[in-house]
Structures are given as structure tokens and as C-alpha cells.
Coordinates of C-alpha atoms in Angstrom, one line a residue:
X1 CA -0.2 0.1 0.1
X2 CA 1.4 3.7 -0.7
X3 CA 1.1 5.8 2.4
X4 CA 2.9 8.6 3.6
X5 CA 4.7 6.7 6.4
X6 CA 6.4 4.1 4.1
X7 CA 6.3 4.8 0.0
X8 CA 5.6 8.9 0.0
X9 CA 8.3 11.6 0.7
X10 CA 7.0 15.1 1.0
X11 CA 9.9 16.8 -0.5
X12 CA 8.6 20.7 -0.2
X13 CA 5.5 21.4 1.9
X14 CA 3.9 24.8 1.7
X15 CA 0.2 25.5 2.7
X16 CA -1.7 26.2 0.2
X17 CA -5.6 27.7 0.2
X18 CA -6.3 25.9 -3.5
X19 CA -4.2 24.0 -6.2
X20 CA -4.2 26.0 -9.9
X21 CA -2.7 22.8 -11.3
X22 CA -1.0 19.4 -10.7
X23 CA 1.9 17.8 -12.7
X24 CA 2.6 14.1 -12.3
X25 CA 6.5 14.0 -13.2
X26 CA 7.0 10.1 -14.2
X27 CA 10.9 9.0 -13.6
X28 CA 12.3 7.4 -16.9
X29 CA 15.8 6.8 -15.7
X30 CA 17.0 3.5 -16.7
X31 CA 16.7 1.6 -13.2
X32 CA 13.0 3.0 -13.0
X33 CA 11.9 1.8 -16.9
X34 CA 14.0 -1.6 -16.2
X35 CA 11.9 -2.0 -13.0
X36 CA 8.6 -1.0 -14.5
X37 CA 9.3 -2.9 -18.0
X38 CA 7.8 -6.1 -16.4
X39 CA 4.2 -4.7 -17.0
X40 CA 5.5 -3.7 -20.4
X41 CA 3.0 -0.6 -21.0
X42 CA 4.7 2.8 -20.2
X43 CA 3.8 4.0 -16.6
X44 CA 3.2 7.5 -18.3
X45 CA 0.4 5.6 -20.2
X46 CA -1.4 4.0 -17.2
X47 CA -0.8 7.3 -15.6
X48 CA -2.7 9.1 -18.4
X49 CA -5.4 6.7 -18.7
X50 CA -6.2 6.5 -15.7
X51 CA -7.6 10.2 -15.2
X52 CA -10.9 10.4 -16.3
X53 CA -12.2 13.6 -18.0
X54 CA -13.5 14.7 -14.8
X55 CA -10.5 14.0 -13.0
X56 CA -8.5 16.8 -15.2
X57 CA -10.1 19.5 -12.4
X58 CA -10.3 19.4 -8.5
X59 CA -11.6 22.8 -8.9
X60 CA -12.7 25.4 -11.9
X61 CA -9.0 26.4 -11.7
X62 CA -6.8 23.1 -11.7
X63 CA -5.5 21.1 -14.3
X64 CA -3.6 17.9 -14.3
X65 CA -0.7 16.7 -16.5
X66 CA 1.6 13.7 -17.0
X67 CA 5.0 13.8 -18.3
X68 CA 8.2 12.0 -18.3
X69 CA 11.2 13.5 -16.4
X70 CA 14.5 12.3 -15.1
X71 CA 16.2 10.7 -12.4
X72 CA 14.2 11.3 -9.1
X73 CA 17.3 10.2 -6.7
X74 CA 15.4 7.3 -5.6
X75 CA 16.7 3.8 -7.3
X76 CA 15.9 0.6 -6.4
X77 CA 12.7 1.5 -5.0
X78 CA 11.1 2.5 -8.4
X79 CA 8.9 2.9 -10.3
X80 CA 8.9 6.8 -9.0
X81 CA 7.0 9.4 -9.8
X82 CA 6.7 13.5 -8.4
X83 CA 4.0 15.1 -8.1
X84 CA 4.3 18.7 -8.1
X85 CA 1.0 20.8 -6.9
X86 CA 1.3 24.5 -7.4
X87 CA -0.8 27.6 -6.7
X88 CA -0.1 31.3 -7.8
X89 CA 2.1 31.4 -5.0
X90 CA 3.1 28.0 -3.0
X91 CA 4.0 24.4 -4.3
X92 CA 4.2 21.3 -2.9
X93 CA 6.2 18.2 -4.6
X94 CA 5.7 15.2 -3.3
X95 CA 7.8 11.8 -4.5
X96 CA 6.0 8.2 -4.6
X97 CA 7.8 5.0 -4.9
X98 CA 7.4 1.6 -6.0
X99 CA 4.2 2.6 -8.1
X100 CA 4.5 -0.6 -10.2
X101 CA 0.6 -1.8 -11.1
X102 CA -2.4 0.4 -12.6
X103 CA -3.6 -0.5 -8.6
X104 CA -0.5 1.8 -7.2
X105 CA -0.9 4.3 -9.6
X106 CA -4.6 4.7 -8.8
X107 CA -3.7 5.3 -5.3
X108 CA -1.5 8.3 -6.3
X109 CA -4.1 9.5 -8.1
X110 CA -7.1 9.6 -5.9
X111 CA -4.7 11.1 -3.1
X112 CA -3.7 14.3 -5.4
X113 CA -7.0 14.9 -6.9
X114 CA -9.3 13.7 -3.8
X115 CA -11.3 12.1 -6.2
X116 CA -11.5 8.3 -6.9
X117 CA -10.6 6.5 -10.2
X118 CA -13.4 5.0 -11.6
X119 CA -13.1 1.0 -11.3
X120 CA -13.7 0.5 -15.1
X121 CA -10.1 2.4 -15.7
X122 CA -8.2 0.2 -13.8
X123 CA -9.8 -2.5 -14.9
X124 CA -8.8 -1.3 -18.6
X125 CA -5.1 -0.8 -17.6
X126 CA -4.7 -4.2 -16.4
X127 CA -6.7 -6.0 -19.4
X128 CA -4.5 -3.7 -22.2
X129 CA -1.4 -5.1 -20.1
X130 CA -2.8 -8.7 -20.6
X131 CA -3.3 -7.8 -24.5
X132 CA 0.4 -6.5 -24.5
X133 CA 1.6 -10.1 -23.4
X134 CA -0.9 -11.8 -26.1
X135 CA 1.4 -13.2 -28.6
X136 CA -1.6 -14.4 -30.9
X137 CA -2.9 -11.2 -32.9
X138 CA -6.7 -12.2 -33.1
X139 CA -6.8 -13.6 -29.6
X140 CA -5.2 -9.5 -28.7
X141 CA -8.1 -8.2 -31.0
X142 CA -10.5 -10.0 -29.0
X143 CA -8.8 -8.3 -26.0
X144 CA -9.1 -5.2 -27.3
X145 CA -12.4 -5.2 -28.2
X146 CA -13.5 -5.9 -24.4
X147 CA -11.7 -3.2 -23.7
X148 CA -13.2 -0.8 -26.1
X149 CA -16.9 -2.1 -25.6
X150 CA -16.8 -1.6 -22.0
X151 CA -15.3 1.7 -22.2
X152 CA -18.0 2.9 -25.2
X153 CA -21.0 0.8 -23.6
X154 CA -22.0 3.9 -21.0
X155 CA -24.8 6.2 -21.4
X156 CA -24.6 7.6 -18.4
X157 CA -23.2 11.5 -18.5
X158 CA -21.2 10.9 -15.0
X159 CA -19.7 7.6 -16.1
X160 CA -19.0 8.6 -20.1
X161 CA -15.5 7.2 -21.1
X162 CA -15.9 8.3 -25.1
X163 CA -13.0 10.9 -24.7
X164 CA -10.6 9.2 -22.1
X165 CA -7.3 8.6 -22.5
X166 CA -7.8 5.2 -22.1
X167 CA -10.3 4.8 -24.4
X168 CA -7.6 6.2 -27.2
X169 CA -4.8 3.9 -25.9
X170 CA -6.7 0.8 -26.7
X171 CA -7.8 2.0 -30.2
X172 CA -4.1 2.6 -31.0
X173 CA -3.3 -0.8 -29.4
X174 CA -6.3 -2.3 -31.9
X175 CA -5.0 -0.1 -34.8
X176 CA -1.1 -1.6 -34.1
X177 CA -2.9 -4.9 -34.4
X178 CA -4.7 -4.5 -37.1
X179 CA -1.6 -3.8 -39.1
X180 CA -0.1 -7.2 -38.2
X181 CA -3.3 -8.6 -39.7
X182 CA -3.4 -6.6 -42.4
X183 CA -6.5 -4.9 -42.1
X184 CA -5.3 -1.8 -43.3
X185 CA -9.0 -0.4 -43.6
X186 CA -9.3 -1.2 -39.7
X187 CA -6.7 0.5 -38.4
X188 CA -7.0 3.7 -40.4
X189 CA -10.5 3.8 -38.8
X190 CA -9.2 3.3 -35.2
X191 CA -6.2 5.7 -35.8
X192 CA -8.6 8.3 -37.1
X193 CA -10.9 7.9 -33.8
X194 CA -7.5 8.5 -31.6
X195 CA -6.5 12.1 -33.4
X196 CA -10.4 13.1 -33.0
X197 CA -9.5 12.7 -29.3
X198 CA -5.8 13.9 -29.2
X199 CA -5.5 15.7 -32.5
X200 CA -1.4 15.6 -32.6
X201 CA -1.3 12.2 -31.5
X202 CA 2.1 11.2 -33.2
X203 CA 1.5 7.2 -33.0
X204 CA -1.4 7.8 -34.8
X205 CA -0.3 9.6 -37.9
X206 CA 2.4 6.8 -38.3
X207 CA -0.3 4.1 -38.1
X208 CA -2.2 6.0 -40.7
X209 CA 0.9 6.5 -42.8
X210 CA 1.5 2.6 -42.4
X211 CA -1.8 1.7 -43.3
X212 CA -2.7 4.1 -46.3
X213 CA 0.7 2.9 -47.7
X214 CA -0.6 -0.9 -47.3
X215 CA -3.4 0.2 -49.2
X216 CA -1.4 1.9 -52.0
X217 CA -2.8 5.3 -51.3
X218 CA 0.2 6.9 -51.1
X219 CA -1.2 10.6 -51.2
X220 CA -3.3 9.7 -48.1
X221 CA 0.6 8.3 -46.6
X222 CA 2.1 11.5 -47.1
X223 CA -0.6 13.5 -45.7
X224 CA -0.4 11.8 -42.8
X225 CA 3.4 11.4 -42.5
X226 CA 3.3 15.6 -43.4
X227 CA 1.2 15.8 -39.6
X228 CA 3.5 13.4 -37.9
X229 CA 6.1 16.1 -38.6
X230 CA 4.3 18.8 -37.2
X231 CA 2.9 16.4 -34.2
X232 CA 6.4 15.7 -33.4
X233 CA 9.7 17.0 -34.9
X234 CA 11.9 13.8 -33.8
X235 CA 9.9 12.0 -36.5
X236 CA 10.8 14.5 -39.3
X237 CA 14.2 13.0 -40.9
X238 CA 12.5 9.3 -41.4
X239 CA 9.0 11.0 -42.1
X240 CA 11.0 13.1 -44.9
X241 CA 12.8 10.0 -46.4
X242 CA 9.5 8.1 -46.3
X243 CA 7.9 11.2 -48.2
X244 CA 10.5 10.9 -51.0
X245 CA 9.9 7.4 -51.1
X246 CA 6.2 7.8 -51.5
X247 CA 6.2 10.7 -53.9
X248 CA 8.3 8.3 -56.3
X249 CA 5.5 5.9 -56.5
X250 CA 2.8 8.6 -56.9

């Protein structure tokens, strides 16, 4: 169990009447990454998946974001993450250690936001973890279908997960799996759904480029690569070479 007496170290504590922003910094050092490696899915992604739309605000002026960071100096007791809560004048930073499962990550989110993480999101993260370990692409498709169905079947406004990061993750995983199954049309459908929720998702544009190329639709593949460069310049070199290669085929 995560608690202040064992796995939590308060680094800076300044009393604040309210919080304007919460930033969750997930350690990406080799040690922490290796310790979380058995979970396969990035802890950054898991934390994002567990934040429900309604959990993004703890008040009208509070935002919650998840980002990668460097070593948090607690090697050997990872995976580690730091939560920075800020207001206009005050800041509190808390270190959490041994965040090694969706359940542990949910405890952190509940503590810092004061809002329970929906059990369906924890279950979705666990099932997507299972999907990552599935070798057979057809069985993986069935597992991911179950996650997508669970997250899209609810019609209650208070439990609407249609715009959740978890659903986008499931669509991304299924799109990648459909590429393996040569179901390029299905991969395109899933990737487009991801971009509707996360307009600058680089992985979705990479999937679109690969799927369009698989269908022989080179102009659309080129457009996807151009959007990939806009979304993440780190892919510019390879994407530019692919654009030139595909242009020669048009």
C-alpha cells in the first residue's frame, strides 16, 4: 500500500488554500524503466489512462498533467514519480515510490486529486496489460475489443469514457494490431478515432501513414507523414525520407 509513512516522501510542503495545477512527473531513468519493464506498458501511459475527464479538474482552476522526467534519486525503489501541486504563490512536491501497477497508480491519483479513479479505468489498464503480453494477434484483437466495448457502452454522463485517454490507448493498440493482421482499413478507422480525441498524437499519424501505404494510397500516406512531422519533429528525418520515397511511387 502506498502511504506517507512508507512509500511517500514529502520534499517540499507549503500550505496552500487551493491548487491551480498538478503535474505528475514519471521517472524515465534506466533503473525505473527496467523496474516497470515487466508491466510492458509505459507508466506515463498508465497514469494518463487512469485520469478520467472529470478528474482533470479538482476545482474550476485546476489542471492535471502527466509528463516524463529524469532520475528522481530513489533508484532501487522504483518505479518512482513526483507530484508537483502548484498555486499562484505556493508549491508542494511529493515523491511516490514503488508505483508498479495500475492499482498503485490509482492510489496516487486519488490522493493528489481527492477524486476516486473509476474502477473501469483500472480494469481497462489491467486488460490492456494482458493484451500486450498476448502473442496471437487474433486473440489480442478480442481482448482489445472487450476494453473498447466496456469504455464505450456506458451512456451515463457521469461515467462517459468516450473521450478518455484509456479509450484512445485501446484504439491505438488495436490499430497497431490490425496492421499486423493486414487489416489496414480497420487500422485507419481506429487511428482516426484517436486523432479526434488527441489531435497531435504522433503514433496515430504513424499508423495512418503505414496503413495508407499498405492500401497503396500514397497521397494519403504522405499527408499522414506531414502531420506526423507537425505533431513531433523528432520523426522529421525519417518521415521526410518516407515522403520522398512515396512521392516517387505516385
